[in-house]
């Protein structure tokens, strides 16, 4: 078997065998297959697709390229949630403490920002001294003691995905349904949770542009997870505008504290939907009892205290969670509406790009992040505005301000007519089928 034969086969739209898939995943991970041959194969997969069987085999090969975490010694239900990425998507930061208050364990490995999307690990590192690189033992101990912990993906969890993802990122091969499916599911199946909720985003700020494509991706991931013996479901959610009105690292922590203190905004409703579905998937709750437990965790202040407890257990300064006004934020500027009307659309990706220009994201993998910059959106799709009203506050330290303001101004469309209502969720997929919202 040679890699050239495998590339030729996929180029000619033929189905690869399990042995051929194991061969190229293992060969690329151990360095015997070089980037240029893997790039050719990835492009052939992107253009010609993979069958469900091939996608399952690729997921399995990537899953077994490194460690498979075993959390069974926790002696309880271990849940995980994965978002396919977006702008202002800080849901994990609220979900981890809320779910821990609902008597399930959350052992979460998250990523850094990628392209215009923000990363949970970067947001957490804006809390002084927060440690996202706990040892395996410390991670386990914090989950056991506090109920939740969030760390960066450990070096040996699905190493094939790490190498493949970095190559896809620079070869135009990210948005392929089988490749995204194998990438996400290999990590989820390796991370030790028994119940998994996938939050698959669609829209201008997501990898899947339409709800139909997001549903196709979600259905494949749920099928693979179910075959692997997991309780798994997927929500298809809207990423046509930033999920949180706060976008940027420290600002998103402040936005999460607002939700944990009881603020009911778009972010709250999305967090609630994900939490309820996840708790119901565990079998410990119905959607109704999950809603009571969720709301009680917030109303009693337990979820906010749990967040502070997790931050402290991970060596961070928990006073920033209890007093978020301690975060140093950049200087304020505003973008105003150029005309009167209704906000009818947003290019969410450009709001993410604006934050990157301010220094809040990376242009290159090695860039340092300025945690203090970002934006607070003052409008959402459907808002009524008058010319001159602020549509966005921009917090900056001088860098990239003009470009960021231009991007935001062009990203927000204002029209005469009120647009149709934007629902947070489009569908829920589980082993029982698809439920439309
Ligand atoms: N998130 C992942 O982890 N992998 C992908 O391929 C896309 C989004």
PDB file of N, CA and C in Angstrom, residues 1 15 27 49 54 56-57 68 84-85 165 211 217 237 297 306 355 408 434 436:
ATOM      1  N   UNK A   1       0.861  -1.193   0.000  1.00  0.00           N
ATOM      2  CA  UNK A   1       0.000   0.000   0.000  1.00  0.00           C
ATOM      3  C   UNK A   1       0.903   1.251   0.000  1.00  0.00           C
ATOM      4  N   UNK A  15     -14.088   4.346  -2.832  1.00  0.00           N
ATOM      5  CA  UNK A  15     -14.188   4.262  -1.369  1.00  0.00           C
ATOM      6  C   UNK A  15     -12.913   3.646  -0.807  1.00  0.00           C
ATOM      7  N   UNK A  27       0.392   7.143   9.329  1.00  0.00           N
ATOM      8  CA  UNK A  27       1.602   7.610   8.625  1.00  0.00           C
ATOM      9  C   UNK A  27       1.773   9.112   8.754  1.00  0.00           C
ATOM     10  N   UNK A  49     -15.632  13.771  -1.079  1.00  0.00           N
ATOM     11  CA  UNK A  49     -16.400  13.297   0.087  1.00  0.00           C
ATOM     12  C   UNK A  49     -15.940  11.943   0.603  1.00  0.00           C
ATOM     13  N   UNK A  54     -16.421   5.284   5.751  1.00  0.00           N
ATOM     14  CA  UNK A  54     -15.066   5.879   5.717  1.00  0.00           C
ATOM     15  C   UNK A  54     -14.909   6.918   6.843  1.00  0.00           C
ATOM     16  N   UNK A  56     -16.483   7.058   9.678  1.00  0.00           N
ATOM     17  CA  UNK A  56     -16.384   6.344  10.961  1.00  0.00           C
ATOM     18  C   UNK A  56     -14.966   5.797  11.142  1.00  0.00           C
ATOM     19  N   UNK A  57     -14.416   5.193  10.088  1.00  0.00           N
ATOM     20  CA  UNK A  57     -13.055   4.633  10.187  1.00  0.00           C
ATOM     21  C   UNK A  57     -12.015   5.729  10.424  1.00  0.00           C
ATOM     22  N   UNK A  68      -6.845   7.687  25.367  1.00  0.00           N
ATOM     23  CA  UNK A  68      -8.296   7.763  25.550  1.00  0.00           C
ATOM     24  C   UNK A  68      -8.500   7.938  27.060  1.00  0.00           C
ATOM     25  N   UNK A  84     -19.118  24.026  17.511  1.00  0.00           N
ATOM     26  CA  UNK A  84     -18.279  24.041  16.311  1.00  0.00           C
ATOM     27  C   UNK A  84     -17.628  25.416  16.113  1.00  0.00           C
ATOM     28  N   UNK A  85     -17.840  26.334  17.051  1.00  0.00           N
ATOM     29  CA  UNK A  85     -17.063  27.580  17.032  1.00  0.00           C
ATOM     30  C   UNK A  85     -17.856  28.760  16.498  1.00  0.00           C
ATOM     31  N   UNK A 165      -5.523  19.235  11.681  1.00  0.00           N
ATOM     32  CA  UNK A 165      -6.228  20.515  11.740  1.00  0.00           C
ATOM     33  C   UNK A 165      -5.321  21.657  11.309  1.00  0.00           C
ATOM     34  N   UNK A 211     -28.479  26.174   7.773  1.00  0.00           N
ATOM     35  CA  UNK A 211     -28.952  25.202   8.758  1.00  0.00           C
ATOM     36  C   UNK A 211     -29.019  23.787   8.178  1.00  0.00           C
ATOM     37  N   UNK A 217     -24.189  17.687   8.993  1.00  0.00           N
ATOM     38  CA  UNK A 217     -22.996  17.420   9.814  1.00  0.00           C
ATOM     39  C   UNK A 217     -23.410  16.827  11.167  1.00  0.00           C
ATOM     40  N   UNK A 237     -27.703  25.556  16.002  1.00  0.00           N
ATOM     41  CA  UNK A 237     -28.001  26.906  16.508  1.00  0.00           C
ATOM     42  C   UNK A 237     -27.455  28.003  15.592  1.00  0.00           C
ATOM     43  N   UNK A 297     -29.937  26.798  39.961  1.00  0.00           N
ATOM     44  CA  UNK A 297     -28.473  26.987  40.049  1.00  0.00           C
ATOM     45  C   UNK A 297     -28.125  28.468  39.873  1.00  0.00           C
ATOM     46  N   UNK A 306     -19.864  28.580  42.096  1.00  0.00           N
ATOM     47  CA  UNK A 306     -19.157  27.405  41.555  1.00  0.00           C
ATOM     48  C   UNK A 306     -18.116  27.836  40.525  1.00  0.00           C
ATOM     49  N   UNK A 355     -12.375  42.272  16.220  1.00  0.00           N
ATOM     50  CA  UNK A 355     -11.729  42.045  17.529  1.00  0.00           C
ATOM     51  C   UNK A 355     -10.288  41.566  17.322  1.00  0.00           C
ATOM     52  N   UNK A 408     -16.964  46.760  11.533  1.00  0.00           N
ATOM     53  CA  UNK A 408     -18.226  46.643  12.284  1.00  0.00           C
ATOM     54  C   UNK A 408     -19.332  47.420  11.570  1.00  0.00           C
ATOM     55  N   UNK A 434     -34.897  13.656  14.320  1.00  0.00           N
ATOM     56  CA  UNK A 434     -34.701  15.112  14.282  1.00  0.00           C
ATOM     57  C   UNK A 434     -35.973  15.795  14.778  1.00  0.00           C
ATOM     58  N   UNK A 436     -37.622  19.510  14.930  1.00  0.00           N
ATOM     59  CA  UNK A 436     -37.445  20.884  14.444  1.00  0.00           C
ATOM     60  C   UNK A 436     -37.984  21.866  15.488  1.00  0.00           C
TER      61      UNK A 436
END
